[in-house]
Amino acid sequence: MSNYKEISDTMKQIKKNLKKNKSIEELLNKNEYKKGGAPFFDPYNIMKQYLDKIFVNENQLKKEQEDSLERLTKIREYEKIKDDEEKKQQDFEEENSMLAKNEENFQKAKENAKQIEDKAEIVKQETDEALKKLEDANKEVSDSQSHVNIVESNNKIVEDAIRIKKENIKNADNIMQNILKKMNNKELVSLEETNETIEENDAINEIKQLSISNVLEKKNDDLLI
């Protein structure tokens, strides 16, 4: 019984000392816990082994907690790295998507520019054709005006010829009237003078007719050209 009582007392003292945060040596101070009992029973060694197990378990628990904390830190670091990589991948994909979209927009812009260029070429061709038609129309109008001018000029020449012819006829009639007048007045009229006057008038008329013919021929040549 004494051995059990000693163990019980020892346990009580250990609990008190544990509350005071004493070390193992202090808890198992040989001055406080005396050996006793049977030779095979040593309360000191029993309690020391018991406390060693407690402290070993506590240290192991702390080590496990530290390992767990380290593992948790590494896991968090890994998760952060993973998140960063995922973010980079997402940014990369978004950038590629944006580049692809920009490329698509660029291709559409090129196609639109090509269509505008083609339309501009068509408009240019149509404008050139319209200008050519306008130029041809102006030339036709100019040619028509030239033709009208030539016709009017020819008409004037014909009118001048008719007028000259009428004047020649009138001159011839006047000459005849003068001759008759002289004959009625019983003036001696030399036949030679009369012939000279007639020949002179004929020469004048011939020159006038030649001039008219030359002008008409020239105008006809202009019309043919």
PDB file of C-alpha atoms in Angstrom:
ATOM      1  CA  MET A   1       0.000   0.000   0.000  1.00  0.00           C
ATOM      2  CA  SER A   2       2.834   2.321   0.755  1.00  0.00           C
ATOM      3  CA  ASN A   3       4.066   2.042  -2.809  1.00  0.00           C
ATOM      4  CA  TYR A   4       0.688   2.976  -4.220  1.00  0.00           C
ATOM      5  CA  LYS A   5       0.374   5.843  -1.763  1.00  0.00           C
ATOM      6  CA  GLU A   6       3.802   7.091  -2.783  1.00  0.00           C
ATOM      7  CA  ILE A   7       2.859   6.925  -6.444  1.00  0.00           C
ATOM      8  CA  SER A   8      -0.374   8.768  -5.726  1.00  0.00           C
ATOM      9  CA  ASP A   9       1.443  11.462  -3.826  1.00  0.00           C
ATOM     10  CA  THR A  10       4.008  11.732  -6.578  1.00  0.00           C
ATOM     11  CA  MET A  11       1.302  12.168  -9.202  1.00  0.00           C
ATOM     12  CA  LYS A  12      -0.335  14.901  -7.123  1.00  0.00           C
ATOM     13  CA  GLN A  13       2.971  16.709  -6.763  1.00  0.00           C
ATOM     14  CA  ILE A  14       3.673  16.364 -10.492  1.00  0.00           C
ATOM     15  CA  LYS A  15       0.322  17.920 -11.289  1.00  0.00           C
ATOM     16  CA  LYS A  16       1.075  20.820  -9.002  1.00  0.00           C
ATOM     17  CA  ASN A  17       4.485  21.285 -10.543  1.00  0.00           C
ATOM     18  CA  LEU A  18       3.063  20.999 -14.060  1.00  0.00           C
ATOM     19  CA  LYS A  19       0.867  23.971 -13.280  1.00  0.00           C
ATOM     20  CA  LYS A  20       4.030  25.837 -12.297  1.00  0.00           C
ATOM     21  CA  ASN A  21       5.631  24.982 -15.714  1.00  0.00           C
ATOM     22  CA  LYS A  22       8.564  23.155 -14.185  1.00  0.00           C
ATOM     23  CA  SER A  23      10.989  21.028 -16.192  1.00  0.00           C
ATOM     24  CA  ILE A  24      11.181  17.237 -16.033  1.00  0.00           C
ATOM     25  CA  GLU A  25      14.174  17.362 -13.687  1.00  0.00           C
ATOM     26  CA  GLU A  26      12.343  19.809 -11.451  1.00  0.00           C
ATOM     27  CA  LEU A  27       9.201  17.690 -11.550  1.00  0.00           C
ATOM     28  CA  LEU A  28      11.216  14.622 -10.641  1.00  0.00           C
ATOM     29  CA  ASN A  29      13.582  16.200  -8.172  1.00  0.00           C
ATOM     30  CA  LYS A  30      15.230  13.420  -6.222  1.00  0.00           C
ATOM     31  CA  ASN A  31      15.035  15.493  -3.084  1.00  0.00           C
ATOM     32  CA  GLU A  32      11.259  15.613  -3.428  1.00  0.00           C
ATOM     33  CA  TYR A  33      10.631  12.051  -4.660  1.00  0.00           C
ATOM     34  CA  LYS A  34      12.522   9.476  -2.684  1.00  0.00           C
ATOM     35  CA  LYS A  35      13.033   5.972  -3.864  1.00  0.00           C
ATOM     36  CA  GLY A  36      11.272   3.381  -1.910  1.00  0.00           C
ATOM     37  CA  GLY A  37       9.314   0.165  -1.956  1.00  0.00           C
ATOM     38  CA  ALA A  38      10.428  -3.095  -3.482  1.00  0.00           C
ATOM     39  CA  PRO A  39      13.794  -3.288  -5.214  1.00  0.00           C
ATOM     40  CA  PHE A  40      12.068  -3.852  -8.546  1.00  0.00           C
ATOM     41  CA  PHE A  41       9.808  -0.823  -8.141  1.00  0.00           C
ATOM     42  CA  ASP A  42      11.194   2.668  -8.777  1.00  0.00           C
ATOM     43  CA  PRO A  43       8.523   5.433  -8.838  1.00  0.00           C
ATOM     44  CA  TYR A  44      11.079   7.913 -10.083  1.00  0.00           C
ATOM     45  CA  ASN A  45      11.864   5.951 -13.216  1.00  0.00           C
ATOM     46  CA  ILE A  46       8.201   5.150 -13.784  1.00  0.00           C
ATOM     47  CA  MET A  47       7.187   8.782 -13.599  1.00  0.00           C
ATOM     48  CA  LYS A  48      10.164   9.855 -15.701  1.00  0.00           C
ATOM     49  CA  GLN A  49       9.210   7.423 -18.426  1.00  0.00           C
ATOM     50  CA  TYR A  50       5.625   8.581 -18.213  1.00  0.00           C
ATOM     51  CA  LEU A  51       6.598  12.240 -18.458  1.00  0.00           C
ATOM     52  CA  ASP A  52       9.077  11.510 -21.248  1.00  0.00           C
ATOM     53  CA  LYS A  53       6.248   9.977 -23.226  1.00  0.00           C
ATOM     54  CA  ILE A  54       4.094  13.022 -22.548  1.00  0.00           C
ATOM     55  CA  PHE A  55       6.828  15.417 -23.663  1.00  0.00           C
ATOM     56  CA  VAL A  56       7.754  13.236 -26.628  1.00  0.00           C
ATOM     57  CA  ASN A  57       4.146  13.188 -27.734  1.00  0.00           C
ATOM     58  CA  GLU A  58       3.913  16.927 -27.187  1.00  0.00           C
ATOM     59  CA  ASN A  59       7.093  17.540 -29.176  1.00  0.00           C
ATOM     60  CA  GLN A  60       5.913  15.188 -31.876  1.00  0.00           C
ATOM     61  CA  LEU A  61       2.589  16.983 -31.937  1.00  0.00           C
ATOM     62  CA  LYS A  62       4.370  20.322 -32.247  1.00  0.00           C
ATOM     63  CA  LYS A  63       6.550  18.899 -34.991  1.00  0.00           C
ATOM     64  CA  GLU A  64       3.485  17.579 -36.768  1.00  0.00           C
ATOM     65  CA  GLN A  65       1.810  20.948 -36.336  1.00  0.00           C
ATOM     66  CA  GLU A  66       4.900  22.684 -37.722  1.00  0.00           C
ATOM     67  CA  ASP A  67       5.033  20.187 -40.589  1.00  0.00           C
ATOM     68  CA  SER A  68       1.344  20.684 -41.200  1.00  0.00           C
ATOM     69  CA  LEU A  69       1.826  24.446 -41.123  1.00  0.00           C
ATOM     70  CA  GLU A  70       4.756  24.129 -43.513  1.00  0.00           C
ATOM     71  CA  ARG A  71       2.750  21.858 -45.777  1.00  0.00           C
ATOM     72  CA  LEU A  72      -0.159  24.304 -45.594  1.00  0.00           C
ATOM     73  CA  THR A  73       2.207  27.170 -46.435  1.00  0.00           C
ATOM     74  CA  LYS A  74       3.595  25.224 -49.365  1.00  0.00           C
ATOM     75  CA  ILE A  75       0.078  24.311 -50.451  1.00  0.00           C
ATOM     76  CA  ARG A  76      -0.910  27.957 -50.287  1.00  0.00           C
ATOM     77  CA  GLU A  77       2.211  28.938 -52.189  1.00  0.00           C
ATOM     78  CA  TYR A  78       1.470  26.236 -54.732  1.00  0.00           C
ATOM     79  CA  GLU A  79      -2.133  27.408 -54.980  1.00  0.00           C
ATOM     80  CA  LYS A  80      -0.934  30.987 -55.419  1.00  0.00           C
ATOM     81  CA  ILE A  81       1.517  29.880 -58.105  1.00  0.00           C
ATOM     82  CA  LYS A  82      -1.252  27.841 -59.693  1.00  0.00           C
ATOM     83  CA  ASP A  83      -3.630  30.801 -59.553  1.00  0.00           C
ATOM     84  CA  ASP A  84      -0.939  33.031 -61.041  1.00  0.00           C
ATOM     85  CA  GLU A  85      -0.311  30.504 -63.803  1.00  0.00           C
ATOM     86  CA  GLU A  86      -4.029  30.179 -64.456  1.00  0.00           C
ATOM     87  CA  LYS A  87      -4.292  33.980 -64.516  1.00  0.00           C
ATOM     88  CA  LYS A  88      -1.353  34.153 -66.928  1.00  0.00           C
ATOM     89  CA  GLN A  89      -2.937  31.448 -69.066  1.00  0.00           C
ATOM     90  CA  GLN A  90      -6.246  33.286 -69.008  1.00  0.00           C
ATOM     91  CA  ASP A  91      -4.527  36.568 -69.917  1.00  0.00           C
ATOM     92  CA  PHE A  92      -2.622  34.755 -72.649  1.00  0.00           C
ATOM     93  CA  GLU A  93      -5.814  33.250 -74.047  1.00  0.00           C
ATOM     94  CA  GLU A  94      -7.566  36.619 -73.860  1.00  0.00           C
ATOM     95  CA  GLU A  95      -4.622  38.250 -75.615  1.00  0.00           C
ATOM     96  CA  ASN A  96      -4.644  35.571 -78.309  1.00  0.00           C
ATOM     97  CA  SER A  97      -8.388  36.012 -78.661  1.00  0.00           C
ATOM     98  CA  MET A  98      -7.923  39.763 -78.966  1.00  0.00           C
ATOM     99  CA  LEU A  99      -5.129  39.278 -81.509  1.00  0.00           C
ATOM    100  CA  ALA A 100      -7.314  36.882 -83.478  1.00  0.00           C
ATOM    101  CA  LYS A 101     -10.163  39.373 -83.353  1.00  0.00           C
ATOM    102  CA  ASN A 102      -7.834  42.173 -84.410  1.00  0.00           C
ATOM    103  CA  GLU A 103      -6.580  40.005 -87.265  1.00  0.00           C
ATOM    104  CA  GLU A 104     -10.169  39.283 -88.270  1.00  0.00           C
ATOM    105  CA  ASN A 105     -11.004  42.987 -88.128  1.00  0.00           C
ATOM    106  CA  PHE A 106      -7.862  43.749 -90.124  1.00  0.00           C
ATOM    107  CA  GLN A 107      -8.857  41.240 -92.801  1.00  0.00           C
ATOM    108  CA  LYS A 108     -12.359  42.734 -92.926  1.00  0.00           C
ATOM    109  CA  ALA A 109     -10.844  46.216 -93.220  1.00  0.00           C
ATOM    110  CA  LYS A 110      -8.643  45.003 -96.083  1.00  0.00           C
ATOM    111  CA  GLU A 111     -11.648  43.467 -97.825  1.00  0.00           C
ATOM    112  CA  ASN A 112     -13.651  46.678 -97.353  1.00  0.00           C
ATOM    113  CA  ALA A 113     -10.738  48.725 -98.673  1.00  0.00           C
ATOM    114  CA  LYS A 114     -10.499  46.402-101.704  1.00  0.00           C
ATOM    115  CA  GLN A 115     -14.228  46.760-102.339  1.00  0.00           C
ATOM    116  CA  ILE A 116     -13.973  50.549-102.051  1.00  0.00           C
ATOM    117  CA  GLU A 117     -10.997  50.506-104.413  1.00  0.00           C
ATOM    118  CA  ASP A 118     -12.908  48.368-106.919  1.00  0.00           C
ATOM    119  CA  LYS A 119     -15.932  50.674-106.676  1.00  0.00           C
ATOM    120  CA  ALA A 120     -13.672  53.694-107.130  1.00  0.00           C
ATOM    121  CA  GLU A 121     -12.166  52.085-110.238  1.00  0.00           C
ATOM    122  CA  ILE A 122     -15.655  51.406-111.611  1.00  0.00           C
ATOM    123  CA  VAL A 123     -16.691  54.999-110.896  1.00  0.00           C
ATOM    124  CA  LYS A 124     -13.501  56.227-112.579  1.00  0.00           C
ATOM    125  CA  GLN A 125     -14.215  54.114-115.664  1.00  0.00           C
ATOM    126  CA  GLU A 126     -17.810  55.330-115.763  1.00  0.00           C
ATOM    127  CA  THR A 127     -16.614  58.920-115.348  1.00  0.00           C
ATOM    128  CA  ASP A 128     -14.059  58.486-118.140  1.00  0.00           C
ATOM    129  CA  GLU A 129     -16.725  57.016-120.406  1.00  0.00           C
ATOM    130  CA  ALA A 130     -19.103  59.872-119.567  1.00  0.00           C
ATOM    131  CA  LEU A 131     -16.380  62.435-120.261  1.00  0.00           C
ATOM    132  CA  LYS A 132     -15.572  60.691-123.550  1.00  0.00           C
ATOM    133  CA  LYS A 133     -19.231  60.763-124.548  1.00  0.00           C
ATOM    134  CA  LEU A 134     -19.436  64.435-123.567  1.00  0.00           C
ATOM    135  CA  GLU A 135     -16.303  65.161-125.571  1.00  0.00           C
ATOM    136  CA  ASP A 136     -17.722  63.301-128.581  1.00  0.00           C
ATOM    137  CA  ALA A 137     -21.015  65.158-128.188  1.00  0.00           C
ATOM    138  CA  ASN A 138     -19.186  68.492-128.014  1.00  0.00           C
ATOM    139  CA  LYS A 139     -17.196  67.516-131.104  1.00  0.00           C
ATOM    140  CA  GLU A 140     -20.402  66.604-132.921  1.00  0.00           C
ATOM    141  CA  VAL A 141     -21.909  69.925-131.904  1.00  0.00           C
ATOM    142  CA  SER A 142     -18.749  71.695-133.019  1.00  0.00           C
ATOM    143  CA  ASP A 143     -18.761  69.804-136.330  1.00  0.00           C
ATOM    144  CA  SER A 144     -22.443  70.587-136.760  1.00  0.00           C
ATOM    145  CA  GLN A 145     -21.776  74.258-136.019  1.00  0.00           C
ATOM    146  CA  SER A 146     -18.892  74.234-138.513  1.00  0.00           C
ATOM    147  CA  HIS A 147     -21.162  72.629-141.074  1.00  0.00           C
ATOM    148  CA  VAL A 148     -23.834  75.231-140.380  1.00  0.00           C
ATOM    149  CA  ASN A 149     -21.234  77.980-140.709  1.00  0.00           C
ATOM    150  CA  ILE A 150     -20.025  76.500-144.002  1.00  0.00           C
ATOM    151  CA  VAL A 151     -23.580  76.222-145.305  1.00  0.00           C
ATOM    152  CA  GLU A 152     -24.319  79.766-144.245  1.00  0.00           C
ATOM    153  CA  SER A 153     -21.093  80.937-145.883  1.00  0.00           C
ATOM    154  CA  ASN A 154     -21.973  79.053-149.071  1.00  0.00           C
ATOM    155  CA  ASN A 155     -25.465  80.522-149.006  1.00  0.00           C
ATOM    156  CA  LYS A 156     -23.929  83.970-148.719  1.00  0.00           C
ATOM    157  CA  ILE A 157     -21.614  83.228-151.648  1.00  0.00           C
ATOM    158  CA  VAL A 158     -24.583  82.068-153.701  1.00  0.00           C
ATOM    159  CA  GLU A 159     -26.495  85.172-152.702  1.00  0.00           C
ATOM    160  CA  ASP A 160     -23.481  87.300-153.670  1.00  0.00           C
ATOM    161  CA  ALA A 161     -23.259  85.490-157.000  1.00  0.00           C
ATOM    162  CA  ILE A 162     -26.947  86.039-157.646  1.00  0.00           C
ATOM    163  CA  ARG A 163     -26.550  89.690-156.690  1.00  0.00           C
ATOM    164  CA  ILE A 164     -23.533  90.075-158.959  1.00  0.00           C
ATOM    165  CA  LYS A 165     -25.400  88.365-161.749  1.00  0.00           C
ATOM    166  CA  LYS A 166     -28.321  90.699-161.260  1.00  0.00           C
ATOM    167  CA  GLU A 167     -25.968  93.654-161.231  1.00  0.00           C
ATOM    168  CA  ASN A 168     -24.343  92.403-164.448  1.00  0.00           C
ATOM    169  CA  ILE A 169     -27.731  92.020-166.043  1.00  0.00           C
ATOM    170  CA  LYS A 170     -28.660  95.473-164.818  1.00  0.00           C
ATOM    171  CA  ASN A 171     -25.390  96.892-166.178  1.00  0.00           C
ATOM    172  CA  ALA A 172     -25.950  95.210-169.502  1.00  0.00           C
ATOM    173  CA  ASP A 173     -29.481  96.563-169.574  1.00  0.00           C
ATOM    174  CA  ASN A 174     -28.193 100.040-168.774  1.00  0.00           C
ATOM    175  CA  ILE A 175     -25.631  99.790-171.547  1.00  0.00           C
ATOM    176  CA  MET A 176     -28.343  98.707-173.966  1.00  0.00           C
ATOM    177  CA  GLN A 177     -30.569 101.543-172.826  1.00  0.00           C
ATOM    178  CA  ASN A 178     -27.757 104.014-173.340  1.00  0.00           C
ATOM    179  CA  ILE A 179     -27.141 102.634-176.804  1.00  0.00           C
ATOM    180  CA  LEU A 180     -30.805 102.884-177.666  1.00  0.00           C
ATOM    181  CA  LYS A 181     -30.972 106.341-176.192  1.00  0.00           C
ATOM    182  CA  LYS A 182     -28.052 107.473-178.289  1.00  0.00           C
ATOM    183  CA  MET A 183     -29.608 105.936-181.393  1.00  0.00           C
ATOM    184  CA  ASN A 184     -32.911 107.667-180.680  1.00  0.00           C
ATOM    185  CA  ASN A 185     -31.075 110.933-180.237  1.00  0.00           C
ATOM    186  CA  LYS A 186     -29.570 110.344-183.665  1.00  0.00           C
ATOM    187  CA  GLU A 187     -26.132 110.505-182.240  1.00  0.00           C
ATOM    188  CA  LEU A 188     -23.558 108.768-184.278  1.00  0.00           C
ATOM    189  CA  VAL A 189     -22.356 105.869-182.355  1.00  0.00           C
ATOM    190  CA  SER A 190     -19.369 104.171-183.615  1.00  0.00           C
ATOM    191  CA  LEU A 191     -19.842 100.460-183.887  1.00  0.00           C
ATOM    192  CA  GLU A 192     -16.298 100.062-182.781  1.00  0.00           C
ATOM    193  CA  GLU A 193     -16.891 101.979-179.544  1.00  0.00           C
ATOM    194  CA  THR A 194     -19.994  99.932-178.879  1.00  0.00           C
ATOM    195  CA  ASN A 195     -18.070  96.705-179.334  1.00  0.00           C
ATOM    196  CA  GLU A 196     -15.314  97.944-177.086  1.00  0.00           C
ATOM    197  CA  THR A 197     -17.842  98.794-174.390  1.00  0.00           C
ATOM    198  CA  ILE A 198     -19.491  95.383-174.702  1.00  0.00           C
ATOM    199  CA  GLU A 199     -16.145  93.574-174.620  1.00  0.00           C
ATOM    200  CA  GLU A 200     -15.098  95.594-171.607  1.00  0.00           C
ATOM    201  CA  ASN A 201     -18.269  94.640-169.738  1.00  0.00           C
ATOM    202  CA  ASP A 202     -17.872  91.004-170.762  1.00  0.00           C
ATOM    203  CA  ALA A 203     -14.336  90.993-169.429  1.00  0.00           C
ATOM    204  CA  ILE A 204     -15.482  92.461-166.132  1.00  0.00           C
ATOM    205  CA  ASN A 205     -18.275  89.885-165.834  1.00  0.00           C
ATOM    206  CA  GLU A 206     -15.873  87.072-166.678  1.00  0.00           C
ATOM    207  CA  ILE A 207     -13.498  88.171-163.912  1.00  0.00           C
ATOM    208  CA  LYS A 208     -16.363  88.348-161.436  1.00  0.00           C
ATOM    209  CA  GLN A 209     -17.662  84.921-162.465  1.00  0.00           C
ATOM    210  CA  LEU A 210     -14.130  83.456-162.135  1.00  0.00           C
ATOM    211  CA  SER A 211     -13.802  84.881-158.626  1.00  0.00           C
ATOM    212  CA  ILE A 212     -17.174  83.428-157.637  1.00  0.00           C
ATOM    213  CA  SER A 213     -16.233  80.007-159.071  1.00  0.00           C
ATOM    214  CA  ASN A 214     -12.942  79.991-157.181  1.00  0.00           C
ATOM    215  CA  VAL A 215     -14.675  80.835-153.882  1.00  0.00           C
ATOM    216  CA  LEU A 216     -17.367  78.193-154.424  1.00  0.00           C
ATOM    217  CA  GLU A 217     -14.751  75.572-155.255  1.00  0.00           C
ATOM    218  CA  LYS A 218     -12.802  76.404-152.114  1.00  0.00           C
ATOM    219  CA  LYS A 219     -15.936  76.173-149.922  1.00  0.00           C
ATOM    220  CA  ASN A 220     -16.865  72.829-151.462  1.00  0.00           C
ATOM    221  CA  ASP A 221     -13.381  71.552-150.691  1.00  0.00           C
ATOM    222  CA  ASP A 222     -13.852  72.659-147.062  1.00  0.00           C
ATOM    223  CA  LEU A 223     -17.153  70.782-146.919  1.00  0.00           C
ATOM    224  CA  LEU A 224     -15.525  67.630-148.261  1.00  0.00           C
ATOM    225  CA  ILE A 225     -12.786  67.878-145.633  1.00  0.00           C
TER     226      ILE A 225
END
